[in-house]
Coordinates of C-alpha atoms in Angstrom, one line a residue:
Chain S
M1088 CA 26.8 23.5 31.7
N1089 CA 25.6 20.0 32.2
R1090 CA 23.1 19.2 29.7
R1091 CA 20.9 17.7 32.6
H1092 CA 20.8 20.9 34.2
T1093 CA 19.8 22.8 31.9
P1094 CA 16.5 22.8 31.8
F1095 CA 16.0 22.7 36.0
I1096 CA 18.4 26.0 36.3
F1097 CA 16.2 27.4 33.5
A1098 CA 12.9 26.3 35.9
L1099 CA 15.1 28.2 38.7
L1100 CA 14.8 31.4 37.3
F1101 CA 11.8 31.0 36.0
L1102 CA 9.6 30.7 39.4
T1103 CA 12.3 33.0 41.2
S1104 CA 11.5 35.4 38.7
L1105 CA 8.1 34.6 39.0
S1106 CA 7.7 34.8 43.2
T1107 CA 9.7 37.9 42.8
F1108 CA 6.3 39.2 40.3
T1109 CA 4.3 38.1 43.3
A1110 CA 5.2 39.0 45.5
S1111 CA 5.5 43.0 44.3
A1112 CA 1.9 42.3 43.1
Q1113 CA 2.3 44.1 39.0
E1114 CA 0.6 43.7 35.6
A1115 CA -0.1 39.7 34.5
I1116 CA 1.9 37.5 33.6
T1117 CA 2.8 36.4 30.0
M1118 CA 2.1 32.2 29.0
G1119 CA 2.6 30.8 24.5
Y1120 CA 3.8 29.7 21.1
F1121 CA 7.0 31.0 20.7
S1122 CA 8.8 28.9 17.5
R1123 CA 12.5 29.8 15.5
V1124 CA 11.2 30.8 11.5
G1125 CA 7.8 29.3 12.8
I1126 CA 8.4 25.4 12.0
Q1127 CA 10.7 25.2 15.6
P1128 CA 8.3 24.7 18.2
G1129 CA 8.8 25.7 22.3
I1130 CA 6.8 27.3 24.4
Q1131 CA 7.4 30.9 26.4
A1132 CA 6.3 32.3 30.0
G1133 CA 7.4 35.3 31.2
L1134 CA 5.9 38.6 33.1
L1135 CA 4.5 41.7 32.4
F1136 CA 5.6 44.9 34.3
D1137 CA 4.0 48.4 33.5
L1138 CA 7.1 51.1 34.5
G1139 CA 4.8 54.0 33.7
S1140 CA 2.7 55.9 31.4
I1141 CA 3.9 58.7 29.1
N1142 CA 1.0 59.7 27.9
D1143 CA -2.6 59.5 27.6
S1144 CA -5.9 60.4 25.8
G1145 CA -7.7 58.8 26.9
T1146 CA -9.0 56.5 24.8
R1147 CA -5.8 55.8 24.6
A1148 CA -3.0 55.5 26.3
R1149 CA 0.7 54.0 25.9
S1150 CA 3.2 53.8 28.5
V1151 CA 6.9 52.0 28.8
F1152 CA 6.6 48.0 30.0
L1153 CA 9.7 46.2 31.2
S1154 CA 9.2 42.2 30.3
P1155 CA 12.1 39.2 31.3
Q1156 CA 10.8 35.9 29.8
A1157 CA 11.7 32.2 28.8
A1158 CA 11.4 30.1 26.5
V1159 CA 12.8 26.9 25.6
F1160 CA 12.1 25.8 21.6
T1161 CA 13.6 22.9 19.4
R1162 CA 14.4 21.8 16.2
P1163 CA 12.4 18.9 16.5
G1164 CA 16.1 16.1 16.3
I1165 CA 18.6 18.3 15.5
N1166 CA 18.4 20.9 18.4
T1167 CA 16.5 22.3 20.9
N1168 CA 16.9 25.6 22.9
Y1169 CA 16.7 28.5 26.5
L1170 CA 16.3 31.5 25.5
L1171 CA 16.3 34.3 28.9
R1172 CA 15.5 37.2 27.5
V1173 CA 14.6 41.2 29.0
E1174 CA 12.0 42.9 27.4
S1175 CA 12.0 46.0 26.7
G1176 CA 9.2 49.0 24.7
I1177 CA 6.5 50.9 24.3
S1178 CA 3.0 49.6 24.8
Q1179 CA 0.1 51.6 22.9
K1180 CA -3.6 51.0 24.6
S1181 CA -6.5 51.5 22.3
R1182 CA -9.5 51.3 25.7
S1183 CA -12.3 51.5 22.4
E1184 CA -11.0 48.7 20.4
R1185 CA -9.8 46.9 23.6
S1186 CA -6.6 46.5 21.9
F1187 CA -2.6 47.2 21.7
S1188 CA 0.5 47.3 20.3
A1189 CA 3.2 47.5 20.9
L1190 CA 7.1 47.6 20.0
S1191 CA 10.4 47.2 21.6
V1192 CA 13.6 45.2 22.0
S1193 CA 15.5 42.6 23.7
A1194 CA 18.3 41.4 24.6
G1195 CA 18.6 37.3 25.0
Y1196 CA 20.6 34.5 26.4
L1197 CA 20.0 31.4 24.2
F1198 CA 22.1 28.8 25.4
K1199 CA 22.0 25.7 22.0
T1200 CA 22.5 22.1 22.3
E1201 CA 22.7 21.2 19.1
V1202 CA 23.0 16.9 17.9
E1203 CA 25.8 15.9 15.7
S1204 CA 25.4 12.7 15.6
V1205 CA 23.2 10.0 16.4
S1206 CA 23.5 6.4 16.9
V1207 CA 21.3 4.2 15.4
S1208 CA 20.6 0.8 15.5
L1209 CA 20.9 -1.7 12.5
G1210 CA 18.6 -4.7 14.2
S1211 CA 15.6 -2.1 15.8
G1212 CA 16.2 1.0 13.9
E1213 CA 16.6 2.6 17.6
I1214 CA 17.7 5.6 17.5
T1215 CA 20.1 7.4 20.2
D1216 CA 22.3 11.1 20.3
K1217 CA 25.7 10.1 19.9
A1218 CA 27.1 13.7 20.5
R1219 CA 25.8 16.2 21.6
T1220 CA 27.2 20.6 21.6
N1221 CA 26.4 23.3 23.8
T1222 CA 27.0 26.7 22.3
H1223 CA 26.0 30.2 24.5
H1224 CA 25.2 32.9 22.5
F1225 CA 24.3 36.4 22.5
V1226 CA 21.0 37.2 20.8
P1227 CA 19.2 41.2 20.4
A1228 CA 16.7 40.3 18.7
L1229 CA 13.1 43.8 17.8
H1230 CA 9.5 43.4 18.3
S1231 CA 6.0 44.0 16.8
T1232 CA 2.8 43.0 18.4
Y1233 CA -0.7 43.0 18.9
G1234 CA -3.1 41.7 21.4
R1235 CA -6.7 42.4 22.0
Y1236 CA -8.7 41.7 25.6
F1237 CA -11.7 38.7 25.2
S1238 CA -12.0 39.2 28.9
E1239 CA -11.3 41.8 32.0
K1240 CA -8.4 39.6 33.0
W1241 CA -6.8 37.8 29.8
S1242 CA -5.9 39.5 26.1
W1243 CA -4.2 37.0 23.6
F1244 CA -0.9 38.6 21.5
T1245 CA 1.4 37.5 18.5
K1246 CA 4.6 38.5 17.8
I1247 CA 7.4 39.1 15.5
G1248 CA 10.4 39.9 16.1
L1249 CA 14.0 39.8 14.3
G1250 CA 17.0 39.7 15.8
Y1251 CA 21.0 38.0 15.2
R1252 CA 22.4 34.8 16.6
F1253 CA 25.7 35.9 17.6
E1254 CA 28.2 33.0 16.9
K1255 CA 31.8 32.4 16.5
E1256 CA 33.8 31.5 13.4
D1257 CA 30.9 33.5 11.0
L1258 CA 28.4 31.2 12.8
G1259 CA 26.5 34.5 13.6
T1260 CA 22.7 34.1 11.3
T1261 CA 19.9 35.5 12.0
T1262 CA 16.8 34.8 13.8
L1263 CA 13.2 35.2 13.3
F1264 CA 10.7 35.2 16.3
F1265 CA 7.0 34.5 16.2
E1266 CA 5.4 34.5 18.8
A1267 CA 2.2 34.3 20.2
G1268 CA -0.3 33.2 23.0
V1269 CA -2.4 35.1 26.1
H1270 CA -1.4 37.3 28.5
L1271 CA -3.5 37.0 32.5
S1272 CA -3.1 40.2 33.5
L1273 CA -3.7 41.5 37.9
K1274 CA -5.2 44.2 36.7
N1275 CA -8.2 45.2 34.7
I1276 CA -6.5 47.1 32.0
A1277 CA -8.5 47.6 29.8
K1278 CA -11.3 48.8 31.4
S1279 CA -8.5 50.8 32.9
Chain T
M507 CA 14.4 20.9 0.0
K508 CA 13.8 17.2 1.5
K509 CA 11.5 15.4 2.0
R510 CA 12.4 14.7 6.3
D511 CA 12.4 18.8 6.1
F512 CA 8.9 18.4 5.2
L513 CA 8.8 16.6 8.1
K514 CA 9.6 18.4 10.1
I515 CA 7.9 20.9 9.3
G516 CA 5.1 19.6 9.5
A517 CA 5.1 18.0 12.9
A518 CA 6.4 21.5 14.3
L519 CA 3.5 22.8 12.9
G520 CA 0.2 20.6 14.0
L521 CA 2.1 18.0 15.9
G522 CA 5.0 20.0 17.3
L523 CA 3.6 21.2 21.3
P524 CA 2.2 17.9 22.4
F525 CA 5.7 16.2 21.5
L526 CA 7.4 18.6 22.6
G527 CA 8.3 16.2 25.0
H528 CA 8.3 13.9 23.2
L529 CA 11.0 15.6 20.7
L530 CA 13.5 17.0 23.3
S531 CA 14.4 13.7 24.3
G532 CA 17.1 13.5 22.0
C533 CA 16.2 8.9 22.1
S534 CA 12.7 7.2 19.5
E535 CA 12.0 3.5 18.6
E536 CA 11.3 2.1 15.4
D537 CA 9.3 -0.5 14.6
I538 CA 11.2 -2.6 12.0
N539 CA 8.7 -5.1 10.2
T540 CA 11.4 -7.8 10.5
E541 CA 8.7 -10.3 8.6
L542 CA 9.5 -12.7 6.2
F543 CA 7.2 -12.2 2.4
D544 CA 4.8 -15.4 1.7
V545 CA 6.7 -17.4 -0.8
N546 CA 4.6 -19.1 -3.5
F547 CA 8.0 -19.3 -5.9
D548 CA 10.1 -21.8 -6.0
G549 CA 12.4 -21.8 -9.0
K550 CA 15.5 -19.5 -9.7
V551 CA 16.2 -16.0 -10.3
L552 CA 17.8 -13.3 -12.2
I553 CA 19.2 -10.4 -11.3
V554 CA 20.4 -7.7 -13.2
G555 CA 22.6 -5.4 -11.8
A556 CA 24.5 -5.2 -7.8
G557 CA 23.5 -2.1 -7.1
A558 CA 21.5 -1.0 -4.0
A559 CA 18.7 -2.5 -5.7
G560 CA 19.7 -5.5 -6.7
I561 CA 22.1 -6.0 -4.0
T562 CA 19.7 -6.1 -1.8
A563 CA 16.8 -7.8 -3.8
G564 CA 19.7 -10.6 -3.6
Y565 CA 19.7 -10.1 -0.2
I566 CA 16.6 -10.7 0.9
L567 CA 16.1 -14.0 -2.1
Q568 CA 18.7 -14.9 0.0
R569 CA 17.3 -15.0 3.6
H570 CA 14.0 -17.3 1.8
N571 CA 16.6 -19.4 1.1
I572 CA 15.3 -18.9 -3.1
D573 CA 18.1 -19.9 -5.9
F574 CA 19.6 -16.6 -7.2
E575 CA 22.5 -14.3 -9.6
I576 CA 23.6 -11.6 -10.4
I577 CA 24.6 -10.3 -13.1
E578 CA 27.2 -7.3 -13.0
A579 CA 28.4 -5.0 -15.4
S580 CA 31.8 -4.5 -14.6
A581 CA 34.2 -5.7 -12.5
V582 CA 32.4 -4.4 -9.1
H583 CA 29.1 -4.3 -7.2
G584 CA 27.6 -1.1 -5.7
G585 CA 26.5 0.6 -8.9
R586 CA 26.4 4.4 -8.2
I587 CA 27.6 2.9 -4.6
K588 CA 31.4 3.8 -4.4
K589 CA 33.5 5.3 -1.8
T590 CA 37.5 5.8 -1.7
E591 CA 40.7 5.8 0.9
T592 CA 42.8 7.7 -0.4
L593 CA 42.1 11.2 -0.6
A594 CA 41.7 12.0 3.2
D595 CA 41.9 10.2 6.7
F596 CA 38.1 9.5 6.0
P597 CA 35.9 6.7 3.8
I598 CA 34.2 9.1 0.9
D599 CA 31.9 8.7 -0.8
L600 CA 31.5 8.7 -4.8
G601 CA 28.9 7.7 -4.9
A602 CA 25.5 8.5 -2.9
E603 CA 26.3 10.6 -0.3
W604 CA 22.8 11.3 2.1
L605 CA 20.5 9.9 3.6
H606 CA 17.8 11.5 3.4
D607 CA 15.5 9.8 5.6
E608 CA 15.8 9.1 9.5
P609 CA 18.6 6.9 10.2
S610 CA 15.9 4.2 10.6
M611 CA 15.4 3.1 7.7
L612 CA 19.0 1.7 8.3
A613 CA 16.8 -0.7 10.2
Q614 CA 14.1 -0.6 7.5
M615 CA 16.3 -1.9 4.3
L616 CA 17.8 -4.8 7.1
R617 CA 15.0 -5.8 8.6
D618 CA 16.3 -8.3 10.6
D619 CA 16.3 -8.0 14.4
S620 CA 19.3 -10.2 15.4
I621 CA 21.7 -7.8 13.5
Q622 CA 23.1 -6.6 17.1
D623 CA 25.4 -3.7 15.5
N624 CA 24.3 0.3 15.6
V625 CA 26.8 2.8 13.4
E626 CA 27.1 6.5 14.1
M627 CA 25.0 9.2 11.7
I628 CA 25.9 12.1 11.5
E629 CA 23.0 15.3 11.7
Y630 CA 23.8 16.4 9.0
A631 CA 22.3 20.8 9.8
P632 CA 25.6 22.7 7.8
P633 CA 25.5 25.4 9.8
K634 CA 28.3 28.1 7.9
I635 CA 26.1 28.6 5.0
S636 CA 26.8 30.8 1.5
V637 CA 25.7 31.5 -1.8
W638 CA 28.2 32.7 -4.7
R639 CA 26.1 35.4 -6.9
D640 CA 26.5 38.5 -9.0
G641 CA 30.3 37.9 -8.9
K642 CA 29.8 37.6 -4.6
L643 CA 30.6 35.3 -2.1
R644 CA 27.6 36.1 0.5
K645 CA 27.1 34.4 4.1
R646 CA 22.8 32.9 3.7
N647 CA 23.3 30.7 7.6
F648 CA 19.7 32.0 7.2
F649 CA 18.8 28.9 5.6
S650 CA 20.3 26.3 7.9
N651 CA 16.5 26.3 9.5
F652 CA 15.4 24.8 6.8
Y653 CA 18.1 22.0 5.1
A654 CA 18.8 19.0 7.6
E655 CA 19.6 15.4 6.2
Y656 CA 21.9 12.3 7.3
K657 CA 25.5 11.6 6.0
F658 CA 27.6 8.1 7.8
K659 CA 30.0 9.6 10.7
S660 CA 33.5 7.0 10.0
T661 CA 32.1 4.7 7.9
T662 CA 30.6 4.5 4.2
W663 CA 26.8 4.3 2.4
Y664 CA 28.9 1.5 0.2
D665 CA 30.9 -0.1 4.0
Y666 CA 27.1 -0.3 4.6
F667 CA 25.8 -2.7 2.3
E668 CA 29.5 -4.3 1.8
R669 CA 28.8 -5.5 5.7
Y670 CA 24.9 -6.2 5.7
M671 CA 24.5 -7.3 2.0
I672 CA 27.4 -7.8 0.6
P673 CA 28.3 -11.5 2.6
G674 CA 25.8 -14.0 2.1
I675 CA 25.3 -12.9 -1.8
Q676 CA 28.5 -12.6 -3.1
R677 CA 29.1 -16.4 -3.8
Q678 CA 25.8 -15.2 -6.7
I679 CA 27.3 -12.6 -8.4
R680 CA 28.5 -12.2 -11.7
Y681 CA 30.5 -9.4 -13.2
N682 CA 31.9 -8.6 -16.1
Q683 CA 28.8 -9.3 -17.8
P684 CA 27.4 -7.3 -19.0
V685 CA 23.7 -7.9 -20.1
A686 CA 23.0 -7.4 -24.3
A687 CA 19.7 -9.7 -24.4
I688 CA 16.9 -10.9 -22.4
D689 CA 14.8 -13.6 -23.6
H690 CA 11.2 -14.1 -22.0
S691 CA 8.8 -15.7 -24.4
G692 CA 9.5 -18.9 -23.8
S693 CA 8.6 -20.8 -20.4
E694 CA 12.1 -19.4 -18.9
V695 CA 14.4 -16.0 -19.3
T696 CA 17.3 -16.1 -20.8
V697 CA 19.8 -14.2 -20.5
R698 CA 22.8 -13.5 -22.9
T699 CA 25.5 -10.7 -22.4
A700 CA 27.9 -8.7 -24.9
N701 CA 30.8 -11.7 -23.5
N702 CA 27.9 -14.4 -24.9
E703 CA 27.3 -16.5 -21.7
T704 CA 23.6 -17.5 -21.2
F705 CA 21.9 -17.4 -17.9
T706 CA 18.1 -19.3 -17.6
G707 CA 16.1 -18.3 -15.1
D708 CA 12.9 -18.0 -14.3
R709 CA 12.0 -14.6 -12.8
L710 CA 14.1 -11.1 -13.9
I711 CA 14.6 -8.5 -10.9
L712 CA 15.5 -6.1 -13.7
T713 CA 17.8 -3.7 -11.7
V714 CA 20.0 -1.2 -14.3
P715 CA 20.2 2.6 -14.3
L716 CA 17.4 3.3 -16.2
T717 CA 19.6 4.9 -19.0
I718 CA 20.7 1.2 -20.2
L719 CA 16.9 1.2 -20.9
K720 CA 16.6 4.7 -22.2
N721 CA 19.4 4.5 -24.7
E722 CA 17.6 0.7 -25.4
R723 CA 21.8 -1.5 -25.2
I724 CA 19.4 -4.1 -23.6
D725 CA 17.1 -6.7 -26.5
F726 CA 14.3 -7.7 -25.5
T727 CA 12.2 -9.9 -26.9
P728 CA 9.4 -9.8 -27.2
A729 CA 9.8 -6.5 -27.3
F730 CA 10.3 -3.6 -24.5
P731 CA 6.1 -3.7 -24.1
A732 CA 4.9 0.4 -26.1
D733 CA 3.8 1.7 -22.8
K734 CA 6.6 1.6 -20.7
T735 CA 9.1 2.7 -23.7
A736 CA 6.9 5.9 -24.3
A737 CA 6.7 5.8 -20.7
L738 CA 10.5 6.2 -20.8
E739 CA 10.4 9.5 -22.2
K740 CA 9.1 11.3 -19.6
V741 CA 11.7 9.9 -16.7
D742 CA 15.4 12.1 -17.7
M743 CA 19.1 10.4 -15.0
P744 CA 21.1 13.6 -16.2
D745 CA 24.0 14.4 -15.9
G746 CA 26.2 14.3 -12.3
V747 CA 29.3 14.6 -11.3
K748 CA 31.2 14.5 -8.1
V749 CA 35.7 16.2 -7.6
F750 CA 36.9 16.3 -4.3
I751 CA 39.7 18.1 -3.6
R752 CA 42.2 18.3 -0.3
F753 CA 43.6 22.0 0.4
R754 CA 46.2 22.3 2.9
E755 CA 43.5 24.2 4.7
N756 CA 39.9 25.3 5.2
F757 CA 38.7 28.6 4.0
Y758 CA 35.9 27.6 2.4
P759 CA 31.6 27.7 4.9
D760 CA 29.8 24.1 5.2
I761 CA 28.1 24.8 1.4
A762 CA 28.2 27.2 -0.8
F763 CA 25.5 26.6 -3.5
E764 CA 25.7 28.5 -6.8
G765 CA 23.0 31.8 -7.6
G766 CA 19.9 31.6 -5.3
I767 CA 19.4 28.7 -2.6
I768 CA 16.3 27.3 -4.4
E769 CA 16.6 27.4 -7.8
N770 CA 20.1 25.8 -7.1
G771 CA 20.3 24.6 -4.2
L772 CA 17.4 23.0 -2.3
G773 CA 15.6 20.9 -5.6
G774 CA 15.2 23.3 -8.3
A775 CA 13.4 21.7 -11.0
E776 CA 17.7 21.8 -13.6
G777 CA 19.2 20.1 -11.4
E778 CA 21.8 21.4 -8.3
K779 CA 25.3 22.1 -8.2
I780 CA 26.7 22.9 -4.8
Y781 CA 30.1 22.9 -3.2
Y782 CA 30.8 22.0 -0.1
N783 CA 32.2 20.4 3.4
A784 CA 32.9 17.0 2.9
A785 CA 34.2 16.3 6.0
F786 CA 31.7 18.4 8.4
R787 CA 31.3 16.3 11.3
K788 CA 33.5 13.8 10.0
D789 CA 36.3 13.5 12.7
S790 CA 38.1 14.4 10.3
D791 CA 42.1 16.7 9.8
S792 CA 41.5 16.3 6.5
N793 CA 40.0 19.6 4.6
V794 CA 38.2 18.5 1.9
L795 CA 36.3 20.2 0.4
A796 CA 33.6 18.9 -2.6
L797 CA 31.3 19.0 -6.0
F798 CA 28.2 18.4 -6.3
T799 CA 26.2 18.6 -9.1
V800 CA 23.4 17.0 -10.9
G801 CA 21.7 17.9 -14.0
A802 CA 21.7 20.8 -16.4
P803 CA 24.7 22.6 -14.2
A804 CA 26.7 19.4 -14.3
T805 CA 26.8 19.0 -17.8
V806 CA 29.6 22.0 -18.4
Y807 CA 31.7 19.7 -15.9
A808 CA 30.4 16.1 -17.2
T809 CA 31.6 17.4 -20.8
Q810 CA 35.2 18.4 -20.1
P811 CA 37.7 16.7 -22.6
S812 CA 39.4 15.9 -20.0
E813 CA 40.1 15.5 -16.2
E814 CA 42.9 18.5 -16.7
A815 CA 40.2 20.8 -18.1
L816 CA 38.1 19.9 -15.6
M817 CA 39.9 20.4 -13.0
T818 CA 41.6 23.6 -14.4
Y819 CA 38.0 25.0 -15.0
I820 CA 37.1 23.7 -11.1
M821 CA 39.8 25.0 -9.4
N822 CA 39.4 28.2 -11.5
E823 CA 36.1 28.7 -10.8
L824 CA 36.6 28.2 -6.7
D825 CA 39.9 31.0 -6.1
E826 CA 37.5 33.7 -8.9
W827 CA 34.8 32.6 -4.7
F828 CA 37.4 32.5 -2.9
D829 CA 39.7 35.2 -3.6
G830 CA 42.2 32.6 -4.8
K831 CA 43.1 30.1 -2.2
A832 CA 41.8 28.1 -3.5
S833 CA 45.0 27.5 -6.2
A834 CA 47.6 28.1 -3.0
N835 CA 46.2 25.7 -1.1
Y836 CA 45.5 22.6 -3.8
E837 CA 46.5 19.4 -2.5
A838 CA 45.2 16.1 -4.5
H839 CA 41.6 15.2 -5.8
V840 CA 39.9 12.5 -7.0
I841 CA 37.2 12.8 -9.4
Q842 CA 34.1 10.8 -10.2
N843 CA 32.0 11.7 -13.5
W844 CA 29.1 9.5 -13.1
S845 CA 28.1 10.7 -16.8
A846 CA 31.2 8.8 -18.6
E847 CA 30.1 5.6 -16.8
P848 CA 30.1 3.2 -19.3
Y849 CA 27.5 0.8 -17.2
I850 CA 25.9 4.2 -15.1
G851 CA 25.2 7.0 -18.1
G852 CA 24.4 9.6 -15.4
S853 CA 23.3 10.4 -11.9
Y854 CA 19.5 9.5 -10.9
S855 CA 16.1 10.2 -11.9
H856 CA 14.2 13.3 -12.0
Y857 CA 10.4 12.5 -13.4
E858 CA 8.8 14.9 -15.7
D859 CA 5.4 13.1 -14.1
E860 CA 5.5 10.8 -11.3
D861 CA 2.1 9.2 -13.2
V862 CA 4.3 6.8 -15.0
Q863 CA 5.6 5.3 -13.0
S864 CA 3.9 2.5 -12.5
T865 CA 3.9 2.1 -16.1
L866 CA 7.4 1.9 -15.2
K867 CA 7.9 -0.3 -12.9
R868 CA 4.2 -3.2 -13.6
A869 CA 6.3 -6.4 -13.6
I870 CA 5.8 -7.9 -17.5
D871 CA 4.2 -11.3 -17.6
N872 CA 4.6 -11.4 -14.1
K873 CA 8.9 -12.9 -15.5
I874 CA 10.8 -10.2 -15.4
F875 CA 10.0 -7.0 -12.4
F876 CA 12.1 -3.9 -11.8
A877 CA 13.8 -2.5 -8.5
G878 CA 15.8 0.8 -8.6
E879 CA 15.7 4.2 -7.6
T880 CA 13.6 4.9 -10.5
Y881 CA 10.7 2.7 -9.0
A882 CA 11.5 3.4 -5.3
P883 CA 8.0 4.7 -3.4
S884 CA 7.5 8.7 -4.1
A885 CA 8.2 9.8 -1.8
S886 CA 12.0 8.5 -2.2
I887 CA 13.1 8.4 -6.3
A888 CA 16.1 8.5 -7.2
T889 CA 18.2 7.6 -3.1
V890 CA 20.2 4.6 -2.1
H891 CA 17.1 3.7 0.6
G892 CA 14.5 4.2 -2.2
A893 CA 16.1 1.5 -4.7
A894 CA 16.2 -0.7 -1.6
L895 CA 12.3 -0.7 -1.3
S896 CA 11.5 -1.2 -4.4
A897 CA 13.7 -4.3 -4.1
Y898 CA 11.5 -4.9 -1.3
D899 CA 8.2 -4.4 -4.1
A900 CA 9.6 -6.7 -6.5
V901 CA 10.6 -9.6 -4.7
E902 CA 7.2 -10.0 -3.0
A903 CA 5.7 -9.7 -6.1
L904 CA 7.5 -12.3 -7.2
L905 CA 7.3 -14.1 -4.1
K906 CA 3.5 -14.0 -4.6
N907 CA 3.4 -15.4 -8.1
E908 CA 0.0 -14.3 -8.2
G909 CA 0.2 -13.4 -12.6

């Protein structure tokens, strides 16, 4: 895959999902900060489908959700990562505390493009990427989410994830994800 | 963790998002200050030592058309910058090897925008990391997220100086002249070497390794200032050893630490010891595993009675770590024991208290100036570029002549 094309393919996939979502008028859009190990910054966006309630006590409601997401994050100057994943789990909403939490699992495809070397101009100091490698990874992960509603349509959330990035030649590694962002609901979740 | 990673963490936490587009672009430009210094001096300068700082000081003085001589104790220039081309199909840095800053520092060290050349630098962020602990080699690839530096791709630190600084100054280098005495009691500075040769100048830039001063191998007249002598006690230049071993096959990770990564690897207080793949991203067919160790972990290697004993010790260790694969695949090796180098005597500066650096760095009577990794700006102490930057500081102060 040509590196230049990657963001466009990514955007296309996301926009396709978004249009499908809009057409079906489902639950929420999610977006925010995304990082690996807290120090590799990025952004993420996704959709949140409520697949149905499994328990509703009046004050607390549990439901199953499905969330396709796209994220891009970078280790500055070293690598750029594009992640497509589908997350599914159980979300518990507390109507009295206007909060929610979730436990979930995800399966992701990670495309990593890494700088192997740079070319440095000894006159100007200009640095240009010289050689890159592209690798593809399967990244399953477990997630824990906590969030609160601050309006009828908006809520914030924080999420941590523990996953494993599979790679050939014994290069696989544990991966920590830290995420924070907002959900924009198309229904009044907090009141429902 | 090196300075470069601190900078990246800072950028990531505080500034990463606003500049995400820039970070993704893979291209950046630096402002390189190429202006010459103001000159209020027209005498002759003696430079003692032809390592990174001494060479850089000569390079700067030559660009300012100042008369100078470099007095070098050994038969070669470079100091702790040294290379070999005999072990592998790529040149190997036997001394300083990594660049602990952004690659644009290579231009900052030259400050000459007429140079058209580019140099390729490896992003040294090895993904395969292991730790030897409790008798077992354990995979710790996760730590690759926190470590990154740069290395020369197909050249070396030695080549950098050889190509861009040495040509203009080599005629001013006097080799095999270990300095025995410096007399700055008169209007001039007089240097007497162990060969009883005498050199005279108006100013002197002293770039010898810290051990030379700590061991009082140079007699000063007047005596070396007492506060500087006291400050020397708060800086150490401990043992340092590098060993490069060529194997038939690669059976090792990119980096293997002994013990905890934090305490032994990423700048632990007691020193460092790593085995690392010296051919990482070198476009090489050679399999070269290197030992790099400084400080307390280095002493057992530096004090072995012979090179044979040292290699036996290392091979036994590697066989234990890698299930006998080291002996089975061994082909050749090169040892560089910096502690045993007569005009070096160790690795690089380890400050107990960096506050004493200003005392050590202060010029004596506007005649004796100091440069070298010991006197580098605080973020670059114990680095090649730090030594070069300290030379710029020393030459700038000398040329201002404000004493």
